[in-house]
Coordinates of C-alpha atoms and ligand atoms in Angstrom, one line a residue:
X1 CA 0.0 0.0 0.0
X2 CA 1.4 3.5 -0.8
X3 CA 2.4 5.6 2.2
X4 CA -0.4 8.1 3.0
X5 CA 0.3 11.7 2.1
X6 CA 0.4 14.6 4.6
X7 CA 0.4 18.3 4.3
X8 CA 1.0 20.9 7.1
X9 CA -0.7 24.3 7.6
X10 CA 0.9 27.3 9.2
X11 CA -0.1 30.9 9.8
X12 CA 2.4 33.7 8.8
X13 CA 4.6 34.6 11.8
X14 CA 3.6 37.9 13.5
X15 CA 7.0 38.7 15.1
X16 CA 10.7 38.2 14.2
X17 CA 10.9 35.6 17.0
X18 CA 7.8 33.9 15.6
X19 CA 9.6 33.7 12.2
X20 CA 12.7 32.1 13.7
X21 CA 10.5 29.6 15.6
X22 CA 8.5 28.8 12.4
X23 CA 11.7 28.0 10.5
X24 CA 12.7 25.6 13.1
X25 CA 9.2 24.0 13.2
X26 CA 9.2 23.7 9.4
X27 CA 12.6 22.1 9.4
X28 CA 11.4 19.4 11.8
X29 CA 8.2 18.8 9.8
X30 CA 10.1 18.6 6.5
X31 CA 11.8 15.5 7.8
X32 CA 8.6 13.4 7.3
X33 CA 8.4 14.4 3.6
X34 CA 5.1 16.2 3.4
X35 CA 3.4 16.8 0.1
X36 CA 3.3 20.5 0.8
X37 CA 3.2 23.2 3.4
X38 CA 0.3 25.6 3.3
X39 CA 0.1 29.2 4.7
X40 CA -3.1 30.9 5.7
X41 CA -4.3 34.3 4.5
X42 CA -5.7 36.7 7.1
X43 CA -9.3 37.9 6.9
X44 CA -9.7 40.6 4.2
X45 CA -6.1 40.2 3.0
X46 CA -4.6 41.4 6.3
X47 CA -1.6 39.0 5.9
X48 CA -1.3 39.4 2.2
X49 CA 2.5 40.3 2.2
X50 CA 3.3 38.0 5.1
X51 CA 1.6 35.0 3.4
X52 CA 3.6 35.8 0.3
X53 CA 6.9 36.1 2.1
X54 CA 6.3 32.9 4.1
X55 CA 5.5 30.8 1.0
X56 CA 8.5 32.1 -0.9
X57 CA 10.8 31.2 2.0
X58 CA 9.3 27.6 2.1
X59 CA 9.7 27.2 -1.6
X60 CA 13.3 28.3 -1.3
X61 CA 14.0 25.4 1.0
X62 CA 12.8 23.0 -1.8
X63 CA 9.4 22.3 -0.3
X64 CA 6.2 22.8 -2.3
X65 CA 4.2 25.7 -0.8
X66 CA 0.5 26.4 -1.1
X67 CA -0.7 29.9 -0.2
X68 CA -4.3 30.3 1.0
X69 CA -6.2 33.0 -0.8
X70 CA -9.5 34.4 0.4
X71 CA -11.5 36.5 -1.9
X72 CA -14.0 38.3 0.4
X73 CA -13.6 42.1 0.5
X74 CA -11.3 41.8 -2.5
X75 CA -11.3 43.1 -6.1
X76 CA -10.6 41.1 -9.3
X77 CA -7.6 43.3 -9.9
X78 CA -6.2 42.6 -6.5
X79 CA -6.7 38.8 -6.9
X80 CA -5.2 39.0 -10.4
X81 CA -2.1 40.7 -9.1
X82 CA -1.7 38.1 -6.3
X83 CA -2.0 35.2 -8.8
X84 CA 0.5 36.8 -11.2
X85 CA 3.0 37.2 -8.3
X86 CA 2.6 33.6 -7.4
X87 CA 3.1 32.5 -11.0
X88 CA 6.2 34.6 -11.4
X89 CA 7.6 32.8 -8.4
X90 CA 6.7 29.3 -9.6
X91 CA 4.1 28.7 -6.9
X92 CA 1.5 26.5 -8.5
X93 CA -0.7 25.2 -5.6
X94 CA -3.3 27.4 -4.0
X95 CA -6.0 27.0 -1.4
X96 CA -9.0 29.1 -2.7
X97 CA -11.4 30.4 -0.1
X98 CA -14.1 32.9 0.4
X99 CA -12.9 33.8 3.9
X100 CA -14.9 35.8 6.4
X101 CA -15.5 39.5 6.4
X102 CA -13.4 41.2 9.1
X103 CA -15.7 43.0 11.6
X104 CA -16.3 46.6 10.6
X105 CA -15.9 45.8 6.9
X106 CA -19.0 46.9 5.0
X107 CA -18.3 45.9 1.4
X108 CA -18.1 42.2 0.4
X109 CA -16.0 43.1 -2.6
X110 CA -16.3 41.6 -6.1
X111 CA -16.5 38.0 -5.1
X112 CA -19.3 36.6 -3.0
X113 CA -18.4 32.9 -2.7
X114 CA -15.4 30.6 -3.2
X115 CA -16.8 29.0 -6.3
X116 CA -16.5 32.5 -8.0
X117 CA -12.9 32.7 -7.0
X118 CA -12.2 29.2 -8.4
X119 CA -13.9 30.2 -11.6
X120 CA -11.9 33.4 -11.8
X121 CA -8.6 31.6 -11.2
X122 CA -9.4 29.1 -14.0
X123 CA -10.4 31.9 -16.4
X124 CA -7.3 33.9 -15.7
X125 CA -4.7 31.2 -15.5
X126 CA -6.1 28.0 -17.1
X127 CA -4.8 24.8 -15.7
X128 CA -1.7 26.4 -14.1
X129 CA -2.8 26.2 -10.5
X130 CA -3.5 23.1 -8.5
X131 CA -6.6 24.4 -6.7
X132 CA -7.6 23.1 -3.2
X133 CA -10.9 24.2 -1.7
X134 CA -12.5 23.9 1.7
X135 CA -15.0 21.2 2.6
X136 CA -17.3 20.9 5.7
X137 CA -18.3 17.3 6.7
X138 CA -20.1 18.8 9.7
X139 CA -21.7 21.6 7.5
X140 CA -20.5 25.2 7.3
X141 CA -21.8 27.3 10.2
X142 CA -23.6 29.9 7.9
X143 CA -25.1 27.3 5.6
X144 CA -28.9 27.3 5.2
X145 CA -28.8 23.5 5.6
X146 CA -26.7 20.4 4.9
X147 CA -28.1 19.8 1.4
X148 CA -27.6 23.4 0.3
X149 CA -24.1 23.4 1.7
X150 CA -23.2 20.3 -0.2
X151 CA -24.6 21.8 -3.4
X152 CA -22.4 24.8 -2.8
X153 CA -19.4 22.6 -2.3
X154 CA -20.1 20.9 -5.6
X155 CA -20.2 24.3 -7.3
X156 CA -16.5 24.7 -6.3
X157 CA -15.6 21.3 -7.7
X158 CA -17.6 22.1 -11.0
X159 CA -15.7 25.4 -11.2
X160 CA -12.4 23.4 -11.4
X161 CA -11.1 22.5 -7.9
X162 CA -8.5 19.7 -8.0
X163 CA -8.9 18.6 -4.4
X164 CA -10.6 19.6 -1.1
X165 CA -9.4 19.9 2.5
X166 CA -11.9 19.5 5.2
X167 CA -12.5 21.6 8.3
X168 CA -11.3 19.6 11.3
X169 CA -13.6 17.2 13.0
X170 CA -13.5 14.6 15.8
X171 CA -16.2 12.4 14.4
X172 CA -14.8 10.1 11.7
X173 CA -18.4 9.2 10.6
X174 CA -19.0 12.8 9.4
X175 CA -16.0 12.5 7.1
X176 CA -17.0 9.0 5.7
X177 CA -20.6 10.2 5.1
X178 CA -19.3 13.3 3.3
X179 CA -17.0 11.1 1.1
X180 CA -20.0 8.8 0.3
X181 CA -22.1 11.8 -0.6
X182 CA -19.3 12.9 -3.0
X183 CA -19.2 9.5 -4.6
X184 CA -22.9 9.5 -5.1
X185 CA -22.8 12.9 -6.7
X186 CA -20.0 12.0 -9.1
X187 CA -17.4 14.0 -7.3
X188 CA -14.1 12.2 -7.6
X189 CA -11.5 14.7 -6.4
X190 CA -9.5 13.7 -3.3
X191 CA -11.2 14.7 0.0
X192 CA -8.2 15.4 2.3
X193 CA -9.1 15.1 6.0
X194 CA -8.2 18.2 8.1
X195 CA -6.7 17.3 11.5
X196 CA -6.5 19.5 14.5
X197 CA -4.2 18.1 17.2
X198 CA -5.5 18.7 20.7
X199 CA -3.0 20.5 23.0
X200 CA -5.3 22.8 25.1
X201 CA -9.0 23.1 25.7
X202 CA -10.5 26.6 26.1
X203 CA -9.1 28.0 22.9
X204 CA -10.1 24.9 20.9
X205 CA -13.6 25.2 22.4
X206 CA -13.9 28.9 21.4
X207 CA -12.5 28.2 17.9
X208 CA -14.7 25.2 17.3
X209 CA -17.8 27.2 18.2
X210 CA -16.9 29.8 15.6
X211 CA -16.0 27.5 12.8
X212 CA -18.8 25.0 13.3
X213 CA -16.5 22.0 14.3
X214 CA -18.3 19.7 16.8
X215 CA -16.5 18.6 19.9
X216 CA -18.5 15.5 20.8
X217 CA -19.9 15.5 24.4
X218 CA -17.8 12.6 25.6
X219 CA -14.6 14.4 24.4
X220 CA -15.6 17.8 25.8
X221 CA -16.4 16.3 29.2
X222 CA -13.1 14.4 29.4
X223 CA -11.1 17.5 28.3
X224 CA -13.0 19.7 30.8
X225 CA -12.2 17.3 33.6
X226 CA -8.4 17.9 33.1
X227 CA -8.9 21.6 34.1
X228 CA -5.6 23.5 33.6
X229 CA -3.5 20.4 33.5
X230 CA -1.9 20.8 30.0
X231 CA 0.1 17.6 30.2
X232 CA -3.0 15.5 30.8
X233 CA -4.8 17.3 28.0
X234 CA -1.9 16.7 25.6
X235 CA -1.6 13.1 26.5
X236 CA -5.3 12.4 26.1
X237 CA -5.6 14.6 23.0
X238 CA -2.7 12.7 21.4
X239 CA -4.4 9.3 22.0
X240 CA -7.8 10.6 20.6
X241 CA -6.4 12.3 17.5
X242 CA -4.0 9.4 16.7
X243 CA -6.9 7.0 16.8
X244 CA -9.0 9.3 14.6
X245 CA -6.2 9.5 12.0
X246 CA -5.8 5.7 12.0
X247 CA -9.6 5.3 11.5
X248 CA -9.5 7.8 8.6
X249 CA -6.5 6.1 6.9
X250 CA -8.0 2.6 7.4
X251 CA -11.3 3.9 5.9
X252 CA -9.5 5.2 2.8
X253 CA -8.7 8.9 3.5
X254 CA -6.1 9.7 0.8
X255 CA -4.2 12.3 2.8
X256 CA -4.2 14.1 6.1
X257 CA -3.8 17.9 6.4
X258 CA -2.6 19.0 9.8
X259 CA -3.5 22.4 11.3
X260 CA -0.2 22.7 13.1
X261 CA -0.8 26.1 14.8
X262 CA 2.9 26.6 14.1
X263 CA 4.0 23.8 16.4
X264 CA 5.9 20.6 15.3
X265 CA 5.7 18.4 18.4
X266 CA 1.9 17.6 18.5
X267 CA 1.8 16.6 14.8
X268 CA 5.1 14.6 15.0
X269 CA 3.8 12.7 18.0
X270 CA 0.6 11.7 16.1
X271 CA 2.7 10.6 13.1
X272 CA 4.9 8.6 15.4
X273 CA 1.9 6.8 16.9
X274 CA 0.8 6.0 13.4
X275 CA 4.3 4.6 12.6
X276 CA 4.6 7.2 9.8
X277 CA 7.3 9.5 11.0
Ligands
FAD301 P1 -17.7 29.1 0.5 O1 -17.4 27.8 -0.2 O2 -18.0 30.3 -0.4 O3 -19.0 28.9 1.5 C1 -19.3 29.9 2.4 C2 -20.8 29.7 2.8 O4 -21.6 30.2 1.7 C3 -21.3 28.3 3.0 O5 -22.3 28.4 4.0 C4 -21.9 27.9 1.7 O6 -22.9 26.9 1.9 C5 -22.4 29.2 1.2 N1 -22.3 29.3 -0.3 C6 -21.2 28.9 -1.0 N2 -21.4 29.2 -2.3 C7 -22.6 29.7 -2.4 C8 -23.4 30.2 -3.6 N3 -22.9 30.2 -4.8 N4 -24.6 30.6 -3.3 C9 -25.2 30.7 -2.1 N5 -24.5 30.2 -1.0 C10 -23.2 29.8 -1.2 N6 -10.1 31.5 6.4 C11 -9.3 32.6 6.3 O7 -9.7 33.8 6.5 N7 -8.0 32.4 5.9 C12 -7.5 31.1 5.6 O8 -6.3 31.0 5.2 C13 -8.4 30.0 5.8 N8 -8.0 28.8 5.5 C14 -8.9 27.7 5.5 C15 -8.5 26.4 5.2 C16 -9.3 25.4 5.2 C17 -8.9 24.0 4.8 C18 -10.7 25.5 5.7 C19 -11.6 24.4 5.8 C20 -11.1 26.8 6.1 C21 -10.2 27.9 6.0 N9 -10.6 29.2 6.3 C22 -9.7 30.3 6.2 C23 -12.0 29.5 6.8 C24 -13.0 29.9 5.7 O9 -12.5 31.0 5.1 C25 -14.3 30.1 6.3 O10 -14.8 28.8 6.7 C26 -15.3 30.8 5.4 O11 -16.5 31.1 6.3 C27 -15.9 30.0 4.2 O12 -14.9 29.9 3.2 P2 -15.2 28.9 2.0 O13 -14.1 29.1 1.1 O14 -15.5 27.5 2.5 O15 -16.6 29.6 1.5

């Protein structure tokens, strides 16, 4: 059986110290031969230059880099110039997103949804980019309902996405159901499972509420019971997420995409448990 693929996601560093630390983290994660590193794009383009600098640095170390690009509050001219910049620097993977309007922003810009961005990228650049889009096995929080959300996901695939990366989840069945729904709808692009290692609780809880990721009751209750004991949370989180990854790979997930939060140790510990490091 071929070795499963991985990719690792980072956010652009905010300080010079953060940049040094990220280089170190990336060096450690590069050892397991990931398919690519991806770098997030702040709401409304707030990290536009930092995302660019970070992917250029990654690519200069010989690792394939995929910048995220969100289109909300953006103009076509703006997106065109970002795409041209990436092409000029031989960046050929991109994670195409709508993003969320930063609070206080009134105008949604020239794109309303991610399918319009995918369409624009294809019209402007043909087949140059390998386009990844977001998928929501537990349904996007703003979706009218699950059926509409899935139809909207399909629009992105029909517009030319090559692969999808899911929002993180702790319920493997949600992923398998989503993949089955794709198969029934004739969607054959890889559905990469997004994995969020568990290293703390309160921040994970807040973030999951916002992005619509469900923390099942049993998991929430166990994590709550550890209080501020970070070591216990990490140990238990490692066990839970390693088992989830194993279940996903055994069930046919083609690849795992780790939301690293710019840390190497939690992801490496999971890969070690899976005998994949
Ligand atoms: P869309 O696919 O456009 O969907 C957004 C909502 O609109 C959904 O409810 C959908 O059902 C609905 N919808 C979609 N198309 C239509 C249509 N044509 N008509 C009517 N309704 C429609 N955010 C960032 O700011 N920066 C990042 O770097 C970033 N990286 C991410 C990476 C991954 C792998 C994931 C899963 C998410 C990421 N996000 C990021 C978060 C993402 O931007 C938010 O979840 C955002 O709310 C939706 O983006 P989308 O591309 O999924 O939007």
